[in-house]
Tab-separated table of C-alpha atoms in Angstrom:
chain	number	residue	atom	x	y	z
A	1	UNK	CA	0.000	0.000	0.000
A	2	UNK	CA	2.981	2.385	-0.169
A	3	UNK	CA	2.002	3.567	-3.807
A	4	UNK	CA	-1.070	5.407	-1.358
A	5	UNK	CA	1.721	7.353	0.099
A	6	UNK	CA	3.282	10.775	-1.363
A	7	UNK	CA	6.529	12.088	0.453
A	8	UNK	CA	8.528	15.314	0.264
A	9	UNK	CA	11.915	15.764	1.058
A	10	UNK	CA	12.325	18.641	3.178
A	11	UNK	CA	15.851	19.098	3.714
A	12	UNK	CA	15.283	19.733	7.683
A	13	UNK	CA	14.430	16.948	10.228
A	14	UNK	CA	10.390	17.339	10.939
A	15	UNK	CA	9.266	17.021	14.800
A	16	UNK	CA	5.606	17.511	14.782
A	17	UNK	CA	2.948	17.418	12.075
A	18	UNK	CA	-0.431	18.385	12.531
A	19	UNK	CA	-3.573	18.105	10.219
A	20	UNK	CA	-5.542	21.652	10.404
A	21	UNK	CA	-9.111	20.542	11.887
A	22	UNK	CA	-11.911	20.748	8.911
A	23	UNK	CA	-14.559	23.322	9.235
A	24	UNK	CA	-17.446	22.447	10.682
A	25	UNK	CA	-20.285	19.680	8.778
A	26	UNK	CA	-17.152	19.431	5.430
A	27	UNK	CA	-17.432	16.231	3.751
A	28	UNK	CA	-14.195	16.987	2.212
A	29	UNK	CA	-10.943	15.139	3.085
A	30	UNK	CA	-8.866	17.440	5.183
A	31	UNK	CA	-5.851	19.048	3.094
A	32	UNK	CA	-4.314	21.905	4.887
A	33	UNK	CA	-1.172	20.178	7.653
A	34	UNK	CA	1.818	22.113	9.299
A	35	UNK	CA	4.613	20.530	10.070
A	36	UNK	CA	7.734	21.802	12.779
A	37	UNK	CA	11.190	21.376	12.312
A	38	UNK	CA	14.115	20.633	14.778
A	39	UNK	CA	17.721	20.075	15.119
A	40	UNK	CA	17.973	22.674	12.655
A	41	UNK	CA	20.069	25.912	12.424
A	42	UNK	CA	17.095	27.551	11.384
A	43	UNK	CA	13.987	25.754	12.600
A	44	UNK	CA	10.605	26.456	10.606
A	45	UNK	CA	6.572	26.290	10.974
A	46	UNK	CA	5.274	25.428	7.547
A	47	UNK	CA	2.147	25.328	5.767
A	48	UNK	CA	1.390	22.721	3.509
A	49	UNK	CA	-1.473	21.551	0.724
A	50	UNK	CA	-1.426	17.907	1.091
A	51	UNK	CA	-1.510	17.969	-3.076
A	52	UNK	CA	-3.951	17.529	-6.059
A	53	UNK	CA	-6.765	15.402	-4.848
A	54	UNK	CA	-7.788	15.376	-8.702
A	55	UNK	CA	-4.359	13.969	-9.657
A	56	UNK	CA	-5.681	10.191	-9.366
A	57	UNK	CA	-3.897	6.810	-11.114
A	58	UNK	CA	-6.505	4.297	-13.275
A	59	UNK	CA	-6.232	2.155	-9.949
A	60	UNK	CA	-7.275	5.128	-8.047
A	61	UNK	CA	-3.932	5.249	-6.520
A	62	UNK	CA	-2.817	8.484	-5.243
A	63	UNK	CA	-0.007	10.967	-7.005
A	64	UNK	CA	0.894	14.491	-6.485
A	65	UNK	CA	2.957	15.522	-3.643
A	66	UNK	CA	2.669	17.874	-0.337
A	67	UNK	CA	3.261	21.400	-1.641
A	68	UNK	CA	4.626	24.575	0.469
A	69	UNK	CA	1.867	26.718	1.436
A	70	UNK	CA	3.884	29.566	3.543
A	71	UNK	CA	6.052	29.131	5.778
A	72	UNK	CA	8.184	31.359	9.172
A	73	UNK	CA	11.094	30.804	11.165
A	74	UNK	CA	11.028	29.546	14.262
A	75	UNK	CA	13.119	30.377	17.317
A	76	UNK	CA	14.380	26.739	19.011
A	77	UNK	CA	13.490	23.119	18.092
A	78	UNK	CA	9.432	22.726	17.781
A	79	UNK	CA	8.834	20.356	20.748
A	80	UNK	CA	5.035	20.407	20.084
A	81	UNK	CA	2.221	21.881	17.613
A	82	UNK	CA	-1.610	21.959	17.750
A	83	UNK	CA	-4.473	23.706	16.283
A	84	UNK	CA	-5.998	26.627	18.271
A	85	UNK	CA	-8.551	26.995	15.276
A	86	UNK	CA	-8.927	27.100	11.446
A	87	UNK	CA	-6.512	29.668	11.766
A	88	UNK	CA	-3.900	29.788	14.500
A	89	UNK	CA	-1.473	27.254	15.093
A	90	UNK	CA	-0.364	27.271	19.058
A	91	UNK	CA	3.534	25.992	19.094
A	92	UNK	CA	6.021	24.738	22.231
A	93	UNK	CA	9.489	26.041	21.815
A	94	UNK	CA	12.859	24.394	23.710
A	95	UNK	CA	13.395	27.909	24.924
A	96	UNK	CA	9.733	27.718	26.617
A	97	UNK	CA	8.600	30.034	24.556
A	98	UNK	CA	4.646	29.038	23.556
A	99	UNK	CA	3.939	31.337	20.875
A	100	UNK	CA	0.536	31.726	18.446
A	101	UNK	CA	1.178	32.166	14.590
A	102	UNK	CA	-1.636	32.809	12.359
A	103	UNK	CA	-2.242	31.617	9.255
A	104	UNK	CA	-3.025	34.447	6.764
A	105	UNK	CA	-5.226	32.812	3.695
A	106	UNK	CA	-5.751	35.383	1.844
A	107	UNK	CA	-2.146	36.106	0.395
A	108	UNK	CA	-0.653	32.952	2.462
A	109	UNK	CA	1.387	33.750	4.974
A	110	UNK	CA	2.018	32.906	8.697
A	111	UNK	CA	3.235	35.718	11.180
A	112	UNK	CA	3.533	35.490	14.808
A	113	UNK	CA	0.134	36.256	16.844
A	114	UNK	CA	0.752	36.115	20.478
A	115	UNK	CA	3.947	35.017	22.288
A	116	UNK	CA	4.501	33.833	26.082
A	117	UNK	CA	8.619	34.266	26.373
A	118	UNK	CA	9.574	31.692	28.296
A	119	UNK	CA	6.656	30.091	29.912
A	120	UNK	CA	8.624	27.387	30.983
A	121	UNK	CA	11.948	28.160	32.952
A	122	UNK	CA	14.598	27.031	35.220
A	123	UNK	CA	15.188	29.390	37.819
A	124	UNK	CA	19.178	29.828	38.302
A	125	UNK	CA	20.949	30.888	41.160
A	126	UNK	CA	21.707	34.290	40.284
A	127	UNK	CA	17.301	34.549	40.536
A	128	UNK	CA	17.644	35.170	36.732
A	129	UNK	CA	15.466	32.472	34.659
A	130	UNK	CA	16.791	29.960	31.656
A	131	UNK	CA	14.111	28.733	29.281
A	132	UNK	CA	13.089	25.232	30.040
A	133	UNK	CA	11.405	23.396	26.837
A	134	UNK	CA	7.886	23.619	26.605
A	135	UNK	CA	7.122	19.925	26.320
A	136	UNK	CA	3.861	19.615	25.397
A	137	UNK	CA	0.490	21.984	24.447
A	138	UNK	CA	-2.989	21.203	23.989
A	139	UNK	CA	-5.572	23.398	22.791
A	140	UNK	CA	-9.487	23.860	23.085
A	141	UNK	CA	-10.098	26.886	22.199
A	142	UNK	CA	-9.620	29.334	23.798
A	143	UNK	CA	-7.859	27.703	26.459
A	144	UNK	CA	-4.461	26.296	26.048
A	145	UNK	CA	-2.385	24.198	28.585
A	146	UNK	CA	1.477	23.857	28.554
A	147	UNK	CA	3.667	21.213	30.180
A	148	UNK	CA	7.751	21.441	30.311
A	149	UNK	CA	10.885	20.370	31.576
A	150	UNK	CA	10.622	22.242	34.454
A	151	UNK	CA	7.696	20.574	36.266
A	152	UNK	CA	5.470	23.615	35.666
A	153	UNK	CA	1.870	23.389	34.031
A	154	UNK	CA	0.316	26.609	32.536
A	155	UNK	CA	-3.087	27.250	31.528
A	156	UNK	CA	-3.389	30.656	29.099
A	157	UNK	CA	-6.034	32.247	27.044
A	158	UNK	CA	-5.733	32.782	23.509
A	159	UNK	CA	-6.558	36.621	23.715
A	160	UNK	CA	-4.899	37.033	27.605
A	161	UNK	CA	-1.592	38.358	28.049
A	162	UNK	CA	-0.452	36.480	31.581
A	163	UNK	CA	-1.203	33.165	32.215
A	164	UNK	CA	-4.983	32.360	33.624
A	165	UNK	CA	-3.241	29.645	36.008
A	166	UNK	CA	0.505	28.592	36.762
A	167	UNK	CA	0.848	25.777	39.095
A	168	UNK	CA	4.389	25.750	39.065
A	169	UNK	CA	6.012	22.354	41.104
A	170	UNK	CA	3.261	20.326	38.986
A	171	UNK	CA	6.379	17.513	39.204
A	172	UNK	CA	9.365	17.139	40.722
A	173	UNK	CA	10.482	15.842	36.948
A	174	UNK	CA	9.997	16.577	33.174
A	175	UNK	CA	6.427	17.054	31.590
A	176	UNK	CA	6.214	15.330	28.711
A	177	UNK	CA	2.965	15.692	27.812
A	178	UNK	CA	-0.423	16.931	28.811
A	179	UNK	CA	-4.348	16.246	27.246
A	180	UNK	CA	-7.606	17.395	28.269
A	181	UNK	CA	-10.148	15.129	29.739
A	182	UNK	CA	-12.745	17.291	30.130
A	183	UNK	CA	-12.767	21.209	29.598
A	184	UNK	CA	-11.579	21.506	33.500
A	185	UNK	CA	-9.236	18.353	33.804
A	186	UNK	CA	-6.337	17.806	32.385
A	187	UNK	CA	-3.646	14.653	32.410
A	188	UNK	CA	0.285	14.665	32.344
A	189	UNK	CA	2.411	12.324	31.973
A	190	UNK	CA	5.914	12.313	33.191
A	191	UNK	CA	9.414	10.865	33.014
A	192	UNK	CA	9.355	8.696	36.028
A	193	UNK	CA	6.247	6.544	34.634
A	194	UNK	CA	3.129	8.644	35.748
A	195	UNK	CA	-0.309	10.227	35.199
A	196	UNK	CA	-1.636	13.129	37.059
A	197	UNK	CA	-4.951	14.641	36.402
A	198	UNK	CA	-5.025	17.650	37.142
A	199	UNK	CA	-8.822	19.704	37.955
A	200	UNK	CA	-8.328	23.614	37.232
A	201	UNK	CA	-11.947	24.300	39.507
A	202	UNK	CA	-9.720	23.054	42.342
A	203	UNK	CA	-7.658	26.078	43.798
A	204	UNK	CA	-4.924	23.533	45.676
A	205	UNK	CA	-1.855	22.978	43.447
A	206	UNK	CA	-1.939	19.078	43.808
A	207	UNK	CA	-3.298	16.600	41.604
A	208	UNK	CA	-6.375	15.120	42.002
A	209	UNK	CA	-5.379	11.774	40.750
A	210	UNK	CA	-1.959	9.774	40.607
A	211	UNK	CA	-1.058	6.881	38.350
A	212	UNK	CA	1.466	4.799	37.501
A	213	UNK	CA	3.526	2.064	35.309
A	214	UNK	CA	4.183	-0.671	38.316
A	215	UNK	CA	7.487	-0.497	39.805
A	216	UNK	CA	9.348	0.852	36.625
A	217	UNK	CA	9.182	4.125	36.800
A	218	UNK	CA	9.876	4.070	32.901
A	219	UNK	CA	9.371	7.488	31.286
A	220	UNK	CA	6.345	8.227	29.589
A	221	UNK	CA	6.820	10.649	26.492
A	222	UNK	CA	3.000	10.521	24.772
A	223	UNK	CA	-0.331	10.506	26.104
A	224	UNK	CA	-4.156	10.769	24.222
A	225	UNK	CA	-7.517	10.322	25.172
A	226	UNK	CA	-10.023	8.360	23.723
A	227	UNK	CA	-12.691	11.006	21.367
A	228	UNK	CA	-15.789	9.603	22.985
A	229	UNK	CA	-15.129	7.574	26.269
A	230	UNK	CA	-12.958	9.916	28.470
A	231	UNK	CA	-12.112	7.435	31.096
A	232	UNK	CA	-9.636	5.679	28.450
A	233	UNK	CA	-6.175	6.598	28.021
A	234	UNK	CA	-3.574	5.373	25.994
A	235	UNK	CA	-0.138	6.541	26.632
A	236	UNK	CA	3.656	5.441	25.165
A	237	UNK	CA	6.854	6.084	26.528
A	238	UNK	CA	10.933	4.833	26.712
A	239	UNK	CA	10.274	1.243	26.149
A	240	UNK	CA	8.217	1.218	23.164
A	241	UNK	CA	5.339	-0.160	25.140
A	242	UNK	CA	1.431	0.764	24.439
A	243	UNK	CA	-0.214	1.000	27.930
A	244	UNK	CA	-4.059	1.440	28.154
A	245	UNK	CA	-5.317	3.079	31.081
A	246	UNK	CA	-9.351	2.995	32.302
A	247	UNK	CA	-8.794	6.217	34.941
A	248	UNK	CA	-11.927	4.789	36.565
A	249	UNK	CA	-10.722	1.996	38.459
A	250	UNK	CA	-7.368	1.230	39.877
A	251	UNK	CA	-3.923	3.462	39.632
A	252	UNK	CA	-2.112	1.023	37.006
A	253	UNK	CA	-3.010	0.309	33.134
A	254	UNK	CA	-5.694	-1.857	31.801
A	255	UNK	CA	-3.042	-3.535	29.496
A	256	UNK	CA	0.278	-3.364	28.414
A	257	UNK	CA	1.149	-4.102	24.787
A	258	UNK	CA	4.730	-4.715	23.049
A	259	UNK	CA	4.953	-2.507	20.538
A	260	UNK	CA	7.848	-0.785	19.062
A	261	UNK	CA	11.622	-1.417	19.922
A	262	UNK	CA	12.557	1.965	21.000
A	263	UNK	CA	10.993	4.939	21.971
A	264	UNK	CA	7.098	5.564	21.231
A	265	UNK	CA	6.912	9.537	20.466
A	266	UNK	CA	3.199	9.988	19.431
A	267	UNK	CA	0.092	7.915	19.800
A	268	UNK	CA	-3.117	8.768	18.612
A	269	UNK	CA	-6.653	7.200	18.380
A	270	UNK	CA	-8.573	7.860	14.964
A	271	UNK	CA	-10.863	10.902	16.188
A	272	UNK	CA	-14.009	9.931	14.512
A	273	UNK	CA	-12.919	5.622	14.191
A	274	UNK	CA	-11.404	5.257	17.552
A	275	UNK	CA	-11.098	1.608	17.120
A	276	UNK	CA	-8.231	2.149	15.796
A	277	UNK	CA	-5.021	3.777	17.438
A	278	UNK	CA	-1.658	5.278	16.069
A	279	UNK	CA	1.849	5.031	17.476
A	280	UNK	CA	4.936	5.632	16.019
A	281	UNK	CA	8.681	5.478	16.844
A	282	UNK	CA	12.171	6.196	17.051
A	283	UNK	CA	12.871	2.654	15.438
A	284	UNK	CA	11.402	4.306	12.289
A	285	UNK	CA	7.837	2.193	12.335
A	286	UNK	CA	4.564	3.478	12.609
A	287	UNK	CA	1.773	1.287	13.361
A	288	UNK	CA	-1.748	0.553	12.953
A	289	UNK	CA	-3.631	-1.012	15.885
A	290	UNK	CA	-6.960	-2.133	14.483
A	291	UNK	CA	-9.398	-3.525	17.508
A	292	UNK	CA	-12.734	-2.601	15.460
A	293	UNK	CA	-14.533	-6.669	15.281
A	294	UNK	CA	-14.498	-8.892	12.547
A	295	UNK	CA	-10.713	-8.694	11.958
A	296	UNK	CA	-10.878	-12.184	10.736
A	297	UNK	CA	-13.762	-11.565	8.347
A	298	UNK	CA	-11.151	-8.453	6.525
A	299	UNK	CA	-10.298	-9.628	3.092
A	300	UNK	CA	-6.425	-10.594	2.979
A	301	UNK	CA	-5.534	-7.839	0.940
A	302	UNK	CA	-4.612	-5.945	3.949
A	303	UNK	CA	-1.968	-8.543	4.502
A	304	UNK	CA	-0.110	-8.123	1.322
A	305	UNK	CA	2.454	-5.547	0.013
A	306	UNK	CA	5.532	-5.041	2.327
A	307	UNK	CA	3.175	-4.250	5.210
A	308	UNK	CA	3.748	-6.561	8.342
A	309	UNK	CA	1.049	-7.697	10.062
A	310	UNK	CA	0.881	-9.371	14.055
A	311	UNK	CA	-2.200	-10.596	15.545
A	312	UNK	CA	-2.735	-10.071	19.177
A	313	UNK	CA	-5.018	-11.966	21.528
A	314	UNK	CA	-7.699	-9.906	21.877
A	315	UNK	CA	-11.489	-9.944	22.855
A	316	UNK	CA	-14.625	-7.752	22.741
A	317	UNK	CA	-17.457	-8.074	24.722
A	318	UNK	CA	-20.738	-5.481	24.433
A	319	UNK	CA	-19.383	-3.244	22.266
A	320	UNK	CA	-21.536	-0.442	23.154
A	321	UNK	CA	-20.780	-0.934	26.609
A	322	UNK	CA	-17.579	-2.023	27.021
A	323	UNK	CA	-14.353	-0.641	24.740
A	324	UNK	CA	-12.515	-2.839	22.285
A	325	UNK	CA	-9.038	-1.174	24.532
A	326	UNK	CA	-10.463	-2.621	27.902
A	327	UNK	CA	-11.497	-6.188	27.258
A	328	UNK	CA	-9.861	-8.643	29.342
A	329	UNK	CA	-11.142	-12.096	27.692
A	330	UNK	CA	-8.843	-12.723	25.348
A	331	UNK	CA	-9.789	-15.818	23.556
A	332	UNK	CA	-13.039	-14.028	21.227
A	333	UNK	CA	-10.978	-11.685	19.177
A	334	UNK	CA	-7.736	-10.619	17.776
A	335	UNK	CA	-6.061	-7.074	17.329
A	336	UNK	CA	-4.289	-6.073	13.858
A	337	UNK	CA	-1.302	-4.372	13.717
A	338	UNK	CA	0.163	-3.446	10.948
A	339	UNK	CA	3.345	-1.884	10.746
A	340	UNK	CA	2.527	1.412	7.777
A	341	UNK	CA	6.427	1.841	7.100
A	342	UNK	CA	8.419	-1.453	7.143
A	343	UNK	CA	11.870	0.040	5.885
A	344	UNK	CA	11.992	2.903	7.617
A	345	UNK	CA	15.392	2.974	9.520
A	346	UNK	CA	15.337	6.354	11.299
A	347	UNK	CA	13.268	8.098	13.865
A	348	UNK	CA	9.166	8.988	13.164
A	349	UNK	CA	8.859	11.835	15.316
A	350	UNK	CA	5.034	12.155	14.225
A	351	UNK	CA	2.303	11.623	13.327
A	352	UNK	CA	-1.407	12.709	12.751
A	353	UNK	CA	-4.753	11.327	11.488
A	354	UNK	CA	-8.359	12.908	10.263
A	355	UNK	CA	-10.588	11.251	8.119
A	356	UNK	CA	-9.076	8.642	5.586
A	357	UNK	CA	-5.748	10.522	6.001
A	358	UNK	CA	-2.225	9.951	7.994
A	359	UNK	CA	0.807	12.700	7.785
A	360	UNK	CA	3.895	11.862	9.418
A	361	UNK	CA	7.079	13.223	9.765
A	362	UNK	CA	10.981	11.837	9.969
A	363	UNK	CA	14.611	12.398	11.047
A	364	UNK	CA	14.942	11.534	7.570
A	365	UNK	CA	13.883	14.897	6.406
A	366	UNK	CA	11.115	14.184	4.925
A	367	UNK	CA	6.779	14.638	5.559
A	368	UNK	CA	4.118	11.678	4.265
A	369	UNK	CA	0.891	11.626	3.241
A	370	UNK	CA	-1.543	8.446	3.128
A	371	UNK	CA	-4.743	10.084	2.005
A	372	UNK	CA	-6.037	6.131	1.965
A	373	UNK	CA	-5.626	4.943	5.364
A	374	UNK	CA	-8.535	2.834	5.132
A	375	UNK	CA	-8.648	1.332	1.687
């Protein structure tokens, strides 16, 4: 299924990439993704048109490649990205700078909207502060939280100028990365192995909830929520491991899965199919976890074509009830997983998914689109 993907070399090594979220009741596949760079002299934001949707092979295969929309400099490596809107794109900085750019569509550029200098920060001995990275940001709008190196959470308004909340010893160690749960809680997760949630109606600086991998204290460097049942979390860290958490019952995950061989650096569920989940790696794979039914009624096509594909133990019981990431009878069902990008030999530092469509981004300088994710 490669000949679904496009690529563009890039000539800089891509950290994040981000689809732009469609406007509301589109049909249309989503086009518009920014990507951030890192490791760079001069780091970048840029715009991209995911190509010619009309540009389609007799087999309906997919050609055309990613072209530059606009694009700005960026000051430090981009440690994270999201979507404040159609419009603004909210970005983490390894000086702890969060700053907002804004897309301009009219004559396509991007300038810089709204910057917090160094909203995360180590404070030296000579009481003078040195940016910390800003790990992690997540957006809904207008409200934006920030997670860094330096233990410190944030929580900022798109048109404010100081933060609406600091609680500043959030953790004793690094933030990796932070999601909302609901629009007052939020979860972190952190180097030594756990989740906090975190309830911004609560005045106290102390989490309301603690979690954690048993005994390893294995650093966790991703973290997302399930789209429609918010007690599910699925989170990846050092070891390559999946871990599904149910923050209803107990303090440890639901399951543990072997996944990759190194470091897991994003994971995402589908946000409208959230049977299936995305992780990918610094062992250069990217994976498809498919625990929708039926897997062994899918026609074998899926199993062809330099894709590798593992079956799991896995069970379902009332689906409507009960999610396919927290059954615990293994014997009815299996899981899928199939690995997206078998050759791949250095790091995926991204990824993102909408609709029928993955981007993803490399150490090998380069951004892909698989506008047929599903086919």
């Amino acid at each position: 299924a490669m000949e679904d993907v496009s690529a563009k070399f890039v000539s800089q090594k891509i950290s994040r990439t981000r689809w732009r979220p469609p406007p509301a009741a589109t049909l249309q596949p989503p086009d518009i993704f920014a990507t951030g760079s890192w490791d760079n002299e001069d780091n970048r934001i840029s715009l991209w048109s995911a190509g010619d949707l009309g540009n389609v092979g007799l087999n309906g295969e997919y050609h055309g490649e990613p072209h530059l929309l606009c694009d700005i400099q960026h000051n430090g490596d981009v440690m994270d990205m999201q979507f404040l809107d159609q419009e603004r794109i909210v970005v983490a900085s390894s000086t702890g700078t969060v700053t907002i750019f804004r897309h301009h569509q009219n004559n396509q550029t991007l300038s810089a909207n709204h910057r917090w200098e160094k909203a995360h920060h180590h404070v030296d001995q000579d009481t003078c502060c040195g940016g910390a990275a800003c790990t992690g940001v997540v957006c809904n709008n207008p409200e934006i939280v920030t997670v860094g190196e330096d233990g410190r959470v944030n929580l900022f308004r798109a048109d404010q100028k100081d933060a609406v909340r600091t609680i500043d010893n959030a953790d004793s160690s690094t933030l990796h990365a932070v999601t909302f749960l609901r629009t007052t809680e939020i979860l972190t997760v952190n180097s030594i192995g756990q989740l906090k949630i975190w309830d911004f109606r609560q005045q106290r600086n102390e989490p309301s909830q603690i979690f954690s991998l048993a005994g390893d204290r294995v650093p966790l460097h991703c973290v997302d929520r399930h789209p429609n049942q918010q007690h599910i979390v699925a989170t990846g860290g050092q070891d390559g491991m999946l871990s599904i958490w149910d923050i209803r019952q107990g303090t440890m995950p639901v399951s543990l899965l072997n996944a990759h061989e190194a470091e897991m650096w994003e994971v995402h569920f589908h946000p409208s199919n959230p049977d299936h989940l995305f992780t990918c790696s610094e062992d250069g794979s990217l994976w498809h976890w498919d625990a929708s039914t039926n897997v062994s009624e899918k026609p074998s096509f899926l199993h062809q074509g330099g894709k590798s594909t593992t079956y799991l133990s896995h069970s379902t019981m009332n689906q409507s009830v009960v999610s396919a990431w927290l059954s615990n009878d293994p014997t009815k069902d299996r899981m899928e997983i199939t690995n997206l990008i078998p050759n791949q030999t250095l790091s995926v530092n991204s990824l993102d998914v909408l609709g029928p469509c993955l981007v993803y981004g490399t150490d090998a300088e380069a951004i892909y689109v698989n506008r047929q994710l599903f086919a």
